[in-house]
Coordinates of C-alpha atoms in Angstrom, one line a residue:
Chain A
X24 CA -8.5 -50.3 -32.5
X25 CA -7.8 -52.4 -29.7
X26 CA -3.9 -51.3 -29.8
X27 CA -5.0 -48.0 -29.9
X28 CA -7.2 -48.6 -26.6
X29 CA -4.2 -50.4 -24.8
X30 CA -2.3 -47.4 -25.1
X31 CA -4.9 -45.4 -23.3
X32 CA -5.6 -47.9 -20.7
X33 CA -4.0 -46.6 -17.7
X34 CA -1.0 -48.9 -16.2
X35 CA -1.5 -49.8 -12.5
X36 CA 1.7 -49.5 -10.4
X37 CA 2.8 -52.3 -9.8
X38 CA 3.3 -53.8 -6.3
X39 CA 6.6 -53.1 -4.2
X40 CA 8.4 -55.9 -4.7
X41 CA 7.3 -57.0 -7.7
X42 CA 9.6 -57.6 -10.5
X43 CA 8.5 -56.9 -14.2
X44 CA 7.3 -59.3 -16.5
X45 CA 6.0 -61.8 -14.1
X46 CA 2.3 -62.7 -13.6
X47 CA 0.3 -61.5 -10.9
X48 CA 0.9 -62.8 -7.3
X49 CA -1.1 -65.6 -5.8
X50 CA -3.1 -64.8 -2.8
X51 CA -2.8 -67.3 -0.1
X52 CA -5.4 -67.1 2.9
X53 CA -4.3 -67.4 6.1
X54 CA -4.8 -70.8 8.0
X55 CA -7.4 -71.5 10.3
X56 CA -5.9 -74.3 12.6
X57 CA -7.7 -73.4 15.4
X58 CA -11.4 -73.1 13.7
X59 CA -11.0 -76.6 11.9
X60 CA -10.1 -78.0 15.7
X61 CA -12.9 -76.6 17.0
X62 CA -15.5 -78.1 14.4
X63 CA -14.6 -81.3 14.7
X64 CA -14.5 -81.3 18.1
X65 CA -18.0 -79.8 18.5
X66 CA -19.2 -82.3 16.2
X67 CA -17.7 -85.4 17.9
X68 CA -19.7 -84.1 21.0
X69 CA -23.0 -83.8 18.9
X70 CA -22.1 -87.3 17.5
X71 CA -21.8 -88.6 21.5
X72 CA -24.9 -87.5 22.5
X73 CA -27.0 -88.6 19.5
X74 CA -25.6 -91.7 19.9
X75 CA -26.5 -91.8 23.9
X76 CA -30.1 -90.8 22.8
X77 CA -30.5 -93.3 19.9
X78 CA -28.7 -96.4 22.1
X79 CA -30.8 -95.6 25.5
X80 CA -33.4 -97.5 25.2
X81 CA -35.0 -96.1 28.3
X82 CA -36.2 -93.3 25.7
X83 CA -38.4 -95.6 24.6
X84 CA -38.4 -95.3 20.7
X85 CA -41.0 -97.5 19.3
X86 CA -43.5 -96.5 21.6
X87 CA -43.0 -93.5 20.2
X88 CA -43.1 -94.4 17.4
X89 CA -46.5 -96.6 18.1
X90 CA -48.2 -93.1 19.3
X91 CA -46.8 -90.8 16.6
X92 CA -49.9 -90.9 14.8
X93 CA -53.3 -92.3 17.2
X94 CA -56.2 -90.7 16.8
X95 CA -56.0 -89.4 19.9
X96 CA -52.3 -87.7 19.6
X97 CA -54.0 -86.4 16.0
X98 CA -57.1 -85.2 17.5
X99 CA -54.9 -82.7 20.3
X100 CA -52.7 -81.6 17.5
X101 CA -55.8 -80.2 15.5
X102 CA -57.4 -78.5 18.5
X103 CA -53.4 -76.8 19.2
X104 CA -53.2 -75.7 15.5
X105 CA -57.1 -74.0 15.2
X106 CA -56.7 -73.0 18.8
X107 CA -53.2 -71.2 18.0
X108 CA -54.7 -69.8 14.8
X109 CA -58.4 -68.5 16.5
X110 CA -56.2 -67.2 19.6
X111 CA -53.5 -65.0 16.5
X112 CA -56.2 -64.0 14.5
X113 CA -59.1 -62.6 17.5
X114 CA -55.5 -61.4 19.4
X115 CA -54.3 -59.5 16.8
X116 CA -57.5 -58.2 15.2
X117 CA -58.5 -56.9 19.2
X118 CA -54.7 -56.2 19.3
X119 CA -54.9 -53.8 16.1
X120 CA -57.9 -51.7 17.3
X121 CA -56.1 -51.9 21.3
X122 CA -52.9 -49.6 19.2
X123 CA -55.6 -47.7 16.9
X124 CA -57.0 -46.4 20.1
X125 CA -53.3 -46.0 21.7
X126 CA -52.8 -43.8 18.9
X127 CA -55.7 -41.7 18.6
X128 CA -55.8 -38.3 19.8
X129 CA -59.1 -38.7 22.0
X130 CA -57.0 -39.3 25.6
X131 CA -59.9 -41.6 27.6
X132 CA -59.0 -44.3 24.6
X133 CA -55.8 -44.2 25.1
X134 CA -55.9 -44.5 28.5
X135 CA -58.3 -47.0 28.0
X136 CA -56.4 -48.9 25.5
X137 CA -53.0 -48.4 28.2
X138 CA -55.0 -49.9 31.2
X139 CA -55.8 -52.8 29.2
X140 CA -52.7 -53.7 27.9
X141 CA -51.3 -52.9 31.9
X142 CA -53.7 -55.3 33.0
X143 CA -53.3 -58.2 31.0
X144 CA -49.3 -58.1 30.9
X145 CA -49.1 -57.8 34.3
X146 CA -50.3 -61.2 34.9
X147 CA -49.3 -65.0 34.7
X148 CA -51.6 -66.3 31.9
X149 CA -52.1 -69.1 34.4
X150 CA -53.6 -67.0 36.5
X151 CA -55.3 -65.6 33.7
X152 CA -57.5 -68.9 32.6
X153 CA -57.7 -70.1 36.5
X154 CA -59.8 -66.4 36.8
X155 CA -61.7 -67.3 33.7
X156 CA -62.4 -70.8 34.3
X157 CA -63.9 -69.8 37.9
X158 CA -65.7 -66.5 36.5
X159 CA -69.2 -68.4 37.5
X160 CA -68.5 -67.9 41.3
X161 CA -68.8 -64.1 40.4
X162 CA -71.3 -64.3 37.6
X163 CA -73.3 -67.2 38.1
X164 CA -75.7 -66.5 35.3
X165 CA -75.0 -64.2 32.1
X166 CA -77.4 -63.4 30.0
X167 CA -80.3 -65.4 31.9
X168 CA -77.7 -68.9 31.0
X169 CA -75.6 -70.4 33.7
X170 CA -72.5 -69.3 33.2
X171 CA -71.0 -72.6 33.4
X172 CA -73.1 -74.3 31.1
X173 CA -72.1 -71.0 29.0
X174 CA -68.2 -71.3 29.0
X175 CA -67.4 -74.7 28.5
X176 CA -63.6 -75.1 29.0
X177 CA -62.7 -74.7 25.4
X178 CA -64.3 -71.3 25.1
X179 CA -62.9 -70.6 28.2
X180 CA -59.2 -71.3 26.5
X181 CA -60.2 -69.2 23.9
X182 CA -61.4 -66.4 25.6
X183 CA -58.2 -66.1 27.9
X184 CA -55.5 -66.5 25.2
X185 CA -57.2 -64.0 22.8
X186 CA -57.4 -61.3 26.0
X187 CA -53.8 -62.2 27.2
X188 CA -52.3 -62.1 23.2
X189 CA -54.4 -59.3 22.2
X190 CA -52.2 -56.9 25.0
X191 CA -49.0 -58.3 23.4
X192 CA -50.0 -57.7 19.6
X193 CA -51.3 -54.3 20.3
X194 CA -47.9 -53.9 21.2
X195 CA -46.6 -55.2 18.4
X196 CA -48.9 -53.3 16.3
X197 CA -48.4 -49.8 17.8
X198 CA -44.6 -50.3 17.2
X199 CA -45.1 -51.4 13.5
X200 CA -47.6 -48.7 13.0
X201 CA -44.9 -45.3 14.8
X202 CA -42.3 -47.3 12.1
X203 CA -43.9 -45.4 9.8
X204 CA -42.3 -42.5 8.1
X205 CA -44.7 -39.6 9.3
X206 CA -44.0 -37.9 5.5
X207 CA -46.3 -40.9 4.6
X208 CA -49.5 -39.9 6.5
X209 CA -48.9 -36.7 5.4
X210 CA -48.8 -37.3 1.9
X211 CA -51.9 -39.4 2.3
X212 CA -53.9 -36.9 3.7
X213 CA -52.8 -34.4 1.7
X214 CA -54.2 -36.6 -1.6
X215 CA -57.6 -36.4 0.6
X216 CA -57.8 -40.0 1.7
X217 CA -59.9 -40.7 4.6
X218 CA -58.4 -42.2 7.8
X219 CA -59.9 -45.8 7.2
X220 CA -58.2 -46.0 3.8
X221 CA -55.0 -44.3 5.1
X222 CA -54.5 -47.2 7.8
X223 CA -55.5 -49.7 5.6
X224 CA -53.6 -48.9 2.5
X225 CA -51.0 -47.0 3.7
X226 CA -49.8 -47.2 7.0
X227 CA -50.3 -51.3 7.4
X228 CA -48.9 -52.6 4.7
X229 CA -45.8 -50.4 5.2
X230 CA -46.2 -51.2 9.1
X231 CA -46.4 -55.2 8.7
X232 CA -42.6 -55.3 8.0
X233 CA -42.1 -54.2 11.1
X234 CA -44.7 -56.6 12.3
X235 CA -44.0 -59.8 10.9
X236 CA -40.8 -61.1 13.0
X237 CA -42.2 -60.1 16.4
X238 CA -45.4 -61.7 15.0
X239 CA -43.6 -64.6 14.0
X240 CA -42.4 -65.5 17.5
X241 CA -45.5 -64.5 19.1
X242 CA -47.1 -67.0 16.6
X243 CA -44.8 -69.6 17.6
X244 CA -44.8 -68.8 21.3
X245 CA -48.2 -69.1 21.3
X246 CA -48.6 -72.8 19.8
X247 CA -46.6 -73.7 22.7
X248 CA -48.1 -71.4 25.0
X249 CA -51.4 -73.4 24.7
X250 CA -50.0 -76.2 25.8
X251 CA -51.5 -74.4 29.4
X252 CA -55.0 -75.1 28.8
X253 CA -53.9 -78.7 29.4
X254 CA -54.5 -77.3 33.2
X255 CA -58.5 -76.9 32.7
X256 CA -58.9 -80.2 31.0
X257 CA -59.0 -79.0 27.6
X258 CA -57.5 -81.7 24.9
X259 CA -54.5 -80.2 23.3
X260 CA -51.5 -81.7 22.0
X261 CA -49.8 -82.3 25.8
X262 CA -52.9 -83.1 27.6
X263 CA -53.6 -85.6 24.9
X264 CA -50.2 -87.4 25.6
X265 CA -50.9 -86.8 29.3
X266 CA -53.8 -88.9 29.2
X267 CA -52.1 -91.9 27.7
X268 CA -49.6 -92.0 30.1
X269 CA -51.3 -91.5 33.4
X270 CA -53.2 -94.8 32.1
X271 CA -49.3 -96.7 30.7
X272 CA -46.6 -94.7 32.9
X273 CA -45.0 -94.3 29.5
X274 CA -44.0 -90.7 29.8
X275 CA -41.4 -90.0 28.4
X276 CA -41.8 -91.5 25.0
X277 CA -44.9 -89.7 25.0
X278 CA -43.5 -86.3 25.7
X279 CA -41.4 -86.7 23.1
X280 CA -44.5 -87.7 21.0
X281 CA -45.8 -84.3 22.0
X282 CA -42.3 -83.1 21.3
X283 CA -41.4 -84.0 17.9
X284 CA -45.3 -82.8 17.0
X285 CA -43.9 -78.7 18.5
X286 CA -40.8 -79.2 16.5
X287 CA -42.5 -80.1 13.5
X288 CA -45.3 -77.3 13.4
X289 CA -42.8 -74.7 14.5
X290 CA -40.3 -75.2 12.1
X291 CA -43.1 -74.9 9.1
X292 CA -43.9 -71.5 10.5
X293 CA -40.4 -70.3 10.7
X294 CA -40.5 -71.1 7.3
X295 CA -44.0 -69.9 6.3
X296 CA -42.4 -66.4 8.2
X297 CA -39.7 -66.4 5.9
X298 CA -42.0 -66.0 2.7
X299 CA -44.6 -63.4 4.5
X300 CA -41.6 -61.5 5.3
X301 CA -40.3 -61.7 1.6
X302 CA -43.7 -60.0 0.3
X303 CA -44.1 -57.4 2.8
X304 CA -40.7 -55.9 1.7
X305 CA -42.2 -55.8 -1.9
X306 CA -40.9 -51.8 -3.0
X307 CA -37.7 -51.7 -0.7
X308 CA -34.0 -51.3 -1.7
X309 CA -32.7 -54.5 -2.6
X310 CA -36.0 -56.6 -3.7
X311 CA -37.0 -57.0 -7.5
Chain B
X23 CA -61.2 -9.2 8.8
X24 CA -62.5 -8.8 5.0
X25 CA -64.1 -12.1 3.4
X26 CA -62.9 -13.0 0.0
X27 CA -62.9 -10.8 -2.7
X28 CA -61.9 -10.3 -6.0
X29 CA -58.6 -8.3 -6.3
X30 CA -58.8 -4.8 -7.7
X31 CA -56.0 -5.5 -10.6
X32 CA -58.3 -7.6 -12.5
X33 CA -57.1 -11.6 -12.4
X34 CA -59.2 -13.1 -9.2
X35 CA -57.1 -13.7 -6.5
X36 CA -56.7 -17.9 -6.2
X37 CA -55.1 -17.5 -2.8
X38 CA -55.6 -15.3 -0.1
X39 CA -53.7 -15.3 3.2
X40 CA -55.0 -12.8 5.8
X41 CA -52.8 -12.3 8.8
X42 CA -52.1 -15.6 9.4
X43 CA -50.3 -16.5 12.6
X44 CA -49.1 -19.4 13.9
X45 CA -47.1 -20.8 17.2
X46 CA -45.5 -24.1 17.8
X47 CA -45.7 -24.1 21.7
X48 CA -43.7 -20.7 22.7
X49 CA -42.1 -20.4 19.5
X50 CA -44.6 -17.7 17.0
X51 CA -43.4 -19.9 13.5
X52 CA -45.3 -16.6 11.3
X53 CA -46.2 -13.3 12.7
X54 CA -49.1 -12.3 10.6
X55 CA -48.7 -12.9 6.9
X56 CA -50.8 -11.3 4.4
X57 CA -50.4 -12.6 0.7
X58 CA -52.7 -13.0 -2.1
X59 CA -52.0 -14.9 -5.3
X60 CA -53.6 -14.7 -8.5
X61 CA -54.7 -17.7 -10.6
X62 CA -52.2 -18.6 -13.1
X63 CA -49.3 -17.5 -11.4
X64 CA -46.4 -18.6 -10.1
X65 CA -45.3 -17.4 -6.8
X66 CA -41.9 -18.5 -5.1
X67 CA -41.2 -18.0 -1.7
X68 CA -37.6 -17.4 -0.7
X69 CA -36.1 -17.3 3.0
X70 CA -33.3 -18.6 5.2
X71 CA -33.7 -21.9 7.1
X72 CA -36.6 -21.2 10.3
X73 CA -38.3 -18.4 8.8
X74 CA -41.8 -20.5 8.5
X75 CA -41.8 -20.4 5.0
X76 CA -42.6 -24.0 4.7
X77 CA -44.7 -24.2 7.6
X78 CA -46.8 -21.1 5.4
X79 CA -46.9 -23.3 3.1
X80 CA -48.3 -26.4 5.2
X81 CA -51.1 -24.3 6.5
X82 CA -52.8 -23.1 2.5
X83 CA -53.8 -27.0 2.5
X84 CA -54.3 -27.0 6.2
X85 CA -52.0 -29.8 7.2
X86 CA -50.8 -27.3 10.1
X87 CA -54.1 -25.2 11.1
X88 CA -53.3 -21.7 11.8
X89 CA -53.9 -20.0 14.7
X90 CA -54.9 -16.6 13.9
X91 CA -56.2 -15.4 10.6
X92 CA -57.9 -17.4 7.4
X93 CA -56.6 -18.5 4.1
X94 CA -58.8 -19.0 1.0
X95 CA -58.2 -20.9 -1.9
X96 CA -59.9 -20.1 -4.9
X97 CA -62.7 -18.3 -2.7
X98 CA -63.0 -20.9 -0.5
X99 CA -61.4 -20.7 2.9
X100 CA -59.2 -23.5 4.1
X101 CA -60.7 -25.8 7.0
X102 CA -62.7 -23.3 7.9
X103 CA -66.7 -22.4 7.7
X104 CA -67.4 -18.7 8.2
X105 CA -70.7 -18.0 10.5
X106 CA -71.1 -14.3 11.2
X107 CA -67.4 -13.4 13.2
X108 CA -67.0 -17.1 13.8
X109 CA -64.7 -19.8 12.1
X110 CA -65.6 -22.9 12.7
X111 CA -63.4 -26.1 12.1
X112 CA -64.1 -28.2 9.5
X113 CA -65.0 -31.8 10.2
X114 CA -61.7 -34.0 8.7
X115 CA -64.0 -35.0 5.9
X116 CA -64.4 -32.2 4.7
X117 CA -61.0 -30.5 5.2
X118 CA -60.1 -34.1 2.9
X119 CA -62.1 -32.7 0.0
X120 CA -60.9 -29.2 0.0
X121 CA -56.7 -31.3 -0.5
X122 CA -58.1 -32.8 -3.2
X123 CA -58.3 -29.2 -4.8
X124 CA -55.0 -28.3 -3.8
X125 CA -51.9 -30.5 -4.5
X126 CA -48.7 -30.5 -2.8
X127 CA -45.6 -32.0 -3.5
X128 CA -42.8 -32.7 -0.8
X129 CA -39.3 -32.2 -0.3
X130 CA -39.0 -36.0 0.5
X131 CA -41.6 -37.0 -2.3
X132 CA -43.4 -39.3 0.5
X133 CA -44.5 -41.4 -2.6
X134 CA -45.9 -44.5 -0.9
X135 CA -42.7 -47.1 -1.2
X136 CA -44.9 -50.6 -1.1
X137 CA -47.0 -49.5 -4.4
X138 CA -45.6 -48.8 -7.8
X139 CA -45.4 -45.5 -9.7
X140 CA -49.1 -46.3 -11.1
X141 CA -50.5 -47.3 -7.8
X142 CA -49.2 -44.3 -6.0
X143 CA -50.7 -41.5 -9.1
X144 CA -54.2 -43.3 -9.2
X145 CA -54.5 -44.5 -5.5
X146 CA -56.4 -40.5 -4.8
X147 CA -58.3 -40.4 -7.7
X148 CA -60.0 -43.8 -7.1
X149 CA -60.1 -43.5 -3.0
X150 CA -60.7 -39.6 -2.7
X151 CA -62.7 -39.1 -6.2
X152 CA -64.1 -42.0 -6.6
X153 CA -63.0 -42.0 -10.0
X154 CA -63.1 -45.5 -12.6
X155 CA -60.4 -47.3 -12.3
X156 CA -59.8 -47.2 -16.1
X157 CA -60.0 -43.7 -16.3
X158 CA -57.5 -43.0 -13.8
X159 CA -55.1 -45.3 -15.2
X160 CA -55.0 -43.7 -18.4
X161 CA -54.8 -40.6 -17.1
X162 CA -51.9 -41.4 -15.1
X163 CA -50.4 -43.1 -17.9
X164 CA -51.1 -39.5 -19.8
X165 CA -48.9 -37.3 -17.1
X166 CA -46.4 -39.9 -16.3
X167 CA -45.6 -39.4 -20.1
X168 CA -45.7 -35.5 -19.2
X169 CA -43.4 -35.6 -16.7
X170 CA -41.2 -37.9 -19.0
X171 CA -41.2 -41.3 -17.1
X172 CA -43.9 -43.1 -19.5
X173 CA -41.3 -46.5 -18.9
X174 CA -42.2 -46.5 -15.3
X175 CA -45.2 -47.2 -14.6
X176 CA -44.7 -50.6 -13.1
X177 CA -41.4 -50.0 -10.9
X178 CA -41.2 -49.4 -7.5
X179 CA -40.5 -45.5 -6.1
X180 CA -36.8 -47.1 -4.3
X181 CA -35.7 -47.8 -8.0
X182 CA -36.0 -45.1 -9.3
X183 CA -33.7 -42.1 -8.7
X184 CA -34.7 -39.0 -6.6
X185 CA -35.1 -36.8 -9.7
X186 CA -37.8 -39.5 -11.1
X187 CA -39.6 -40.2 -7.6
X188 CA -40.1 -36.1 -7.2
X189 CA -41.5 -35.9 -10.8
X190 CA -43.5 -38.9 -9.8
X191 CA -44.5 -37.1 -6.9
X192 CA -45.3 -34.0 -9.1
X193 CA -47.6 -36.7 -11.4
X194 CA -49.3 -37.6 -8.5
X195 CA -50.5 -34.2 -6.8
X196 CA -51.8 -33.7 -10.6
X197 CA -53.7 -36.6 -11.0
X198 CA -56.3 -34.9 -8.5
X199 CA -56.5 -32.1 -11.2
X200 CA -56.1 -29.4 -8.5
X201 CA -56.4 -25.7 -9.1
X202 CA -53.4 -24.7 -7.1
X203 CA -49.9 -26.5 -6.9
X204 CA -48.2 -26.1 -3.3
X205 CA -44.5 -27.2 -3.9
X206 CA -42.2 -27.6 -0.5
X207 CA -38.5 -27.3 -1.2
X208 CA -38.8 -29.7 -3.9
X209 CA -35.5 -30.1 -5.3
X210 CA -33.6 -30.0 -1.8
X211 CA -33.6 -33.4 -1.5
X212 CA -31.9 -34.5 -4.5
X213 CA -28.4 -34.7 -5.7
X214 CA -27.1 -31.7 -7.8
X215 CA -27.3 -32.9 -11.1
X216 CA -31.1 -34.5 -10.8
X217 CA -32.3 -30.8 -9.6
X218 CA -32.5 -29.7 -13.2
X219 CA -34.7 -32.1 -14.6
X220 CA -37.1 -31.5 -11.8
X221 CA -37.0 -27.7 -11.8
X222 CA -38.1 -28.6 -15.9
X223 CA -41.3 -30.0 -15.0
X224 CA -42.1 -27.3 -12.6
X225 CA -41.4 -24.8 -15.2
X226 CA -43.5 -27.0 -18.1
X227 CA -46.2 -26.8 -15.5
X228 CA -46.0 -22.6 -14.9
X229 CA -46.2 -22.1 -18.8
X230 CA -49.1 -24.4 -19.0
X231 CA -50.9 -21.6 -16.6
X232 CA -50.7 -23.7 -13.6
X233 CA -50.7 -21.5 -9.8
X234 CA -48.1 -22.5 -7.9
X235 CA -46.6 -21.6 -4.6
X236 CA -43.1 -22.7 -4.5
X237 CA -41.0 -23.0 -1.7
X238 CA -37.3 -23.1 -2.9
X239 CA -33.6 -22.2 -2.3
X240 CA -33.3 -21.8 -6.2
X241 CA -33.0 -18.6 -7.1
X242 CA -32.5 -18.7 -10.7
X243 CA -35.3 -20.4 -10.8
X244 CA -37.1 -18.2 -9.0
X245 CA -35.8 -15.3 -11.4
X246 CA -37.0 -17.3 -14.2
X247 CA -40.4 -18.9 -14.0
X248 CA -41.8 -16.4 -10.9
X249 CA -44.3 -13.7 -11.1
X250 CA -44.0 -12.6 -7.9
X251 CA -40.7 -13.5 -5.4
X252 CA -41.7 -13.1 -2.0
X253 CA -39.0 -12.7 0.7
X254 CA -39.9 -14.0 4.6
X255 CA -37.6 -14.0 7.3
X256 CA -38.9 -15.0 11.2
X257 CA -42.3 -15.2 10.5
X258 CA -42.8 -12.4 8.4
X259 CA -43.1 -11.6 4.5
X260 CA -39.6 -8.9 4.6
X261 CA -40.6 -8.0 0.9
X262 CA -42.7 -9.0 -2.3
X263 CA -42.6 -8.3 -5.7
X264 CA -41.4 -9.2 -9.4
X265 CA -38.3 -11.0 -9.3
X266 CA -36.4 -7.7 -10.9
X267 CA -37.4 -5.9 -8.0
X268 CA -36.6 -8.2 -5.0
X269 CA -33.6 -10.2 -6.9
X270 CA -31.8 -7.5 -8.8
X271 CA -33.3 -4.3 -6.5
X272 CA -34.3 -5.1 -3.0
X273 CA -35.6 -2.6 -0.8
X274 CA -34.7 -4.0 2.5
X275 CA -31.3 -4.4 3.9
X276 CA -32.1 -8.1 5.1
X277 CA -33.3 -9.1 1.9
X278 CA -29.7 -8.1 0.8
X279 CA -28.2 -9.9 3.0
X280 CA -29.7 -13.5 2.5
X281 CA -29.1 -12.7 -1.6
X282 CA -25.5 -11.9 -1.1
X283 CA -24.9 -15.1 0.2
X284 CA -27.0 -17.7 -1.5
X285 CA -26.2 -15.8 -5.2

């Protein structure tokens, strides 16, 4: 059977200069002088100025090392981490209903929802939690309470992130939301589901691929961006570190305390993003 | 204006379409279109590209509303409550439950990508019906072996091909149990050897007794399985009839024209 099949098989033609009977021609890939050359010489640099850093002793290392893990450095790294999470979660949830309205057909919401994110984008976040921080010299009292006794400084942090990352995920949102195919709302209401279930079931799930890597830096922009409230005396990571060392003049070793402690938390998201990412694509080309 | 009535030749009329008309900004999309289809029947709309055949279509389950005119379905108008020589709009709710009567199945399939082939059939009859959860599954399970894909219940719409996503799609719109069937160009989207097994489905369906309105470029299908053929070019219904009459005999030159070229 097989000679009979060999017979059929058809015969390829056989290369130019190729001579019959011999084997097939080796390939040989063309030499990359130049990209070897420029590897090593990239690497001898990086090699140089690890060296420099590990050497110097101006950096400092085992006082780093000695403040890596005090209660106090501890203590500022919770507040960043529930701080950054409170400020995602309140910013996106307010962000989500800031695009629902964007999207809506009743024109004073969206206008509304437009102003809004205006307003809060077109200011320094500085300027931002200054304002809210100093609100009591326009409200004294809310609600019958002094307003300062009201919004300590760590409300105050909250309050102005969540406003100010709120603009950018409705954003964010709106984008992931016109991302999807309008055939999809379509079909949805022509099955007869109601809007709530269409945006929930529907629309979100498909939209949160488009969501997730703009989220993911806004997540991670935002454990460093609350390295601000450090200005209205709240303890966070840096204005733990900034403590010790207006009492030791220590400070760089304890910048790179606060450092190595953003490095470390970042790079956990980026991976954590990798894995959200992975089960929002759930149903596309490629996956499964 | 007449309300809904009962057709002279004996089956009720499922569908009515009084002089619908119906603008997208300056552009009049149908220029009054009367039509009536009886229950049990298959009616298949034929037309060149721009003659608002599909967007006829898109008003019977009031996804476009029109903006002269009424529509019933199974005498019921469309998003629509009728007060002495008024219409009045329908609140979305309501225009929601009226769908769930009337299925529709798209030239794209819009099955939803990020849910598997069960997901998608039962996701309407459990949100929109209210429906057990049990019950819909094994209903879905029962037409997803009628439209031959019992295997797939657990994949994914991407992996299947576009012949199994539209009969998917064609599970779905029945797993509302709707009295009409509203089918928009639905074998345009697929490669030419995946239209057949499609077209099948459709055809199992109109022996069963099911009324359809089918939007197609088939014609032989349209000779086959329809009861009436209906003809529209720029907004208008050109000519209606059996398909021996408007396939084989047409009355009017245009309708003689457009069959010359797609036959």
């Amino acid at each position: 059977m097989s000679a009979q099949t060999e017979t059929h098989a058809p015969s390829l033609p056989a290369p130019p200069d190729a001579h019959a009977g011999e084997s097939a021609p080796r390939i040989v890939p063309v030499r990359r002088t130049g990209r070897w050359a420029a590897a090593v010489l990239v690497l001898l640099l990086l090699a140089g100025a690890l060296v420099s850093v590990v050497r110097n002793d101006a950096f400092q290392w085992d006082v780093v090392g000695a403040y890596l893990t005090t209660d106090s450095v501890l203590r500022g790294l919770g507040l960043t981490l529930w701080l950054t999470g409170l400020v995602m979660v309140l910013g996106f949830a307010l962000g989500t209903l800031l695009a629902v309205l964007r999207l809506s057909g009743n024109r004073v919401l969206q206008a509304v929802s437009w102003g809004y994110i205006w307003l809060f984008r077109s200011t320094p976040i500085l300027v931002q939690l200054l304002f809210w921080f100093n609100i009591g010299a326009l409200y004294p009292q809310i609600l019958g309470i002094s307003t300062v006794n009201l919004l300590g400084p760590v409300t105050v942090a909250v309050i102005g992130l969540t406003l100010h990352e709120a603009a950018y995920a409705a954003e964010v949102v709106r984008g992931g939301i016109l991302s999807v195919e309008r055939g999809q709302l379509e079909a949805a209401q022509s099955l007869g589901l109601g809007p709530w279930r269409r945006l929930r079931r529907i629309v979100l799930p498909q939209a949160m691929r488009s969501i997730v890597p703009p989220a993911g830096n806004m997540l991670i922009g935002t454990l460093k961006g609350t390295s601000i409230v450090s200005i209205i005396a709240v303890q966070d990571l840096l204005y733990s570190v900034q403590l010790v060392y207006h009492r030791t003049y220590e400070v760089i070793p304890l910048l790179l305390v606060a450092t190595l402690w953003y490095v470390a938390v970042t790079s956990l998201l980026s991976l954590g993003q990798y894995y959200v990412e992975r089960h929002y694509a759930r149903g596309t080309a490629g996956t499964r | 204006m007449s309300a809904p009535t009962e057709e002279a030749t004996g089956a009720p009329a499922m569908v009515e379409i009084r002089s619908v008309h119906k603008s997208f900004g300056a552009v009049e999309v149908l220029r009054g279109i009367d039509l009536s289809v009886r229950a049990g029947e298959v009616t298949v709309v034929l037309g060149p590209s721009g003659s608002g055949k599909s967007t006829l279509l898109r008003t019977v389950n009031h996804l476009e509303k029109v903006d002269q005119g009424w529509i019933s379905v199974d005498g019921t108008l469309v998003g629509y409550r009728r007060s002495g020589n008024k219409l009045y709009e329908l609140r979305e709710r309501e225009v929601l439950r009226q769908r769930t009567r009337i299925g529709f199945v798209f030239q794209n399939f819009n099955l939803f990508p990020h849910l598997t082939v069960l997901e998608n059939i039962i996701e309407a009859p459990v949100a929109a019906l209210g429906r057990p959860r049990k019950d819909a599954v094994a209903s879905a399970e029962r037409l997803l072996a009628r439209v031959g894909l019992a295997d797939k219940a657990g994949s994914y719409p991407k992996q299947l091909s576009g012949g199994q996503q539209q009969r998917v799609a064609i599970a779905r719109a029945l797993a509302l149990e709707p009295k009409l069937l509203l089918f928009d160009e639905p074998t345009s989207a697929l490669d030419p050897e995946l239209v057949g097994e499609v077209l099948d489905v459709i055809k199992d369906l109109a022996h069963a007794g099911t009324t359809m309105i089918v939007v197609t470029h088939e014609i032989g299908f349209a000779r086959e399985v329809a009861d009436t053929v209906v003809f529209m070019d720029e907004g208008r219904i050109v000519e209606q009839g059996p398909p021996a009459d408007v396939l084989d005999r047409p009355a009017q030159e245009r309708t003689r024209a457009f069959l010359s070229k797609v036959l």
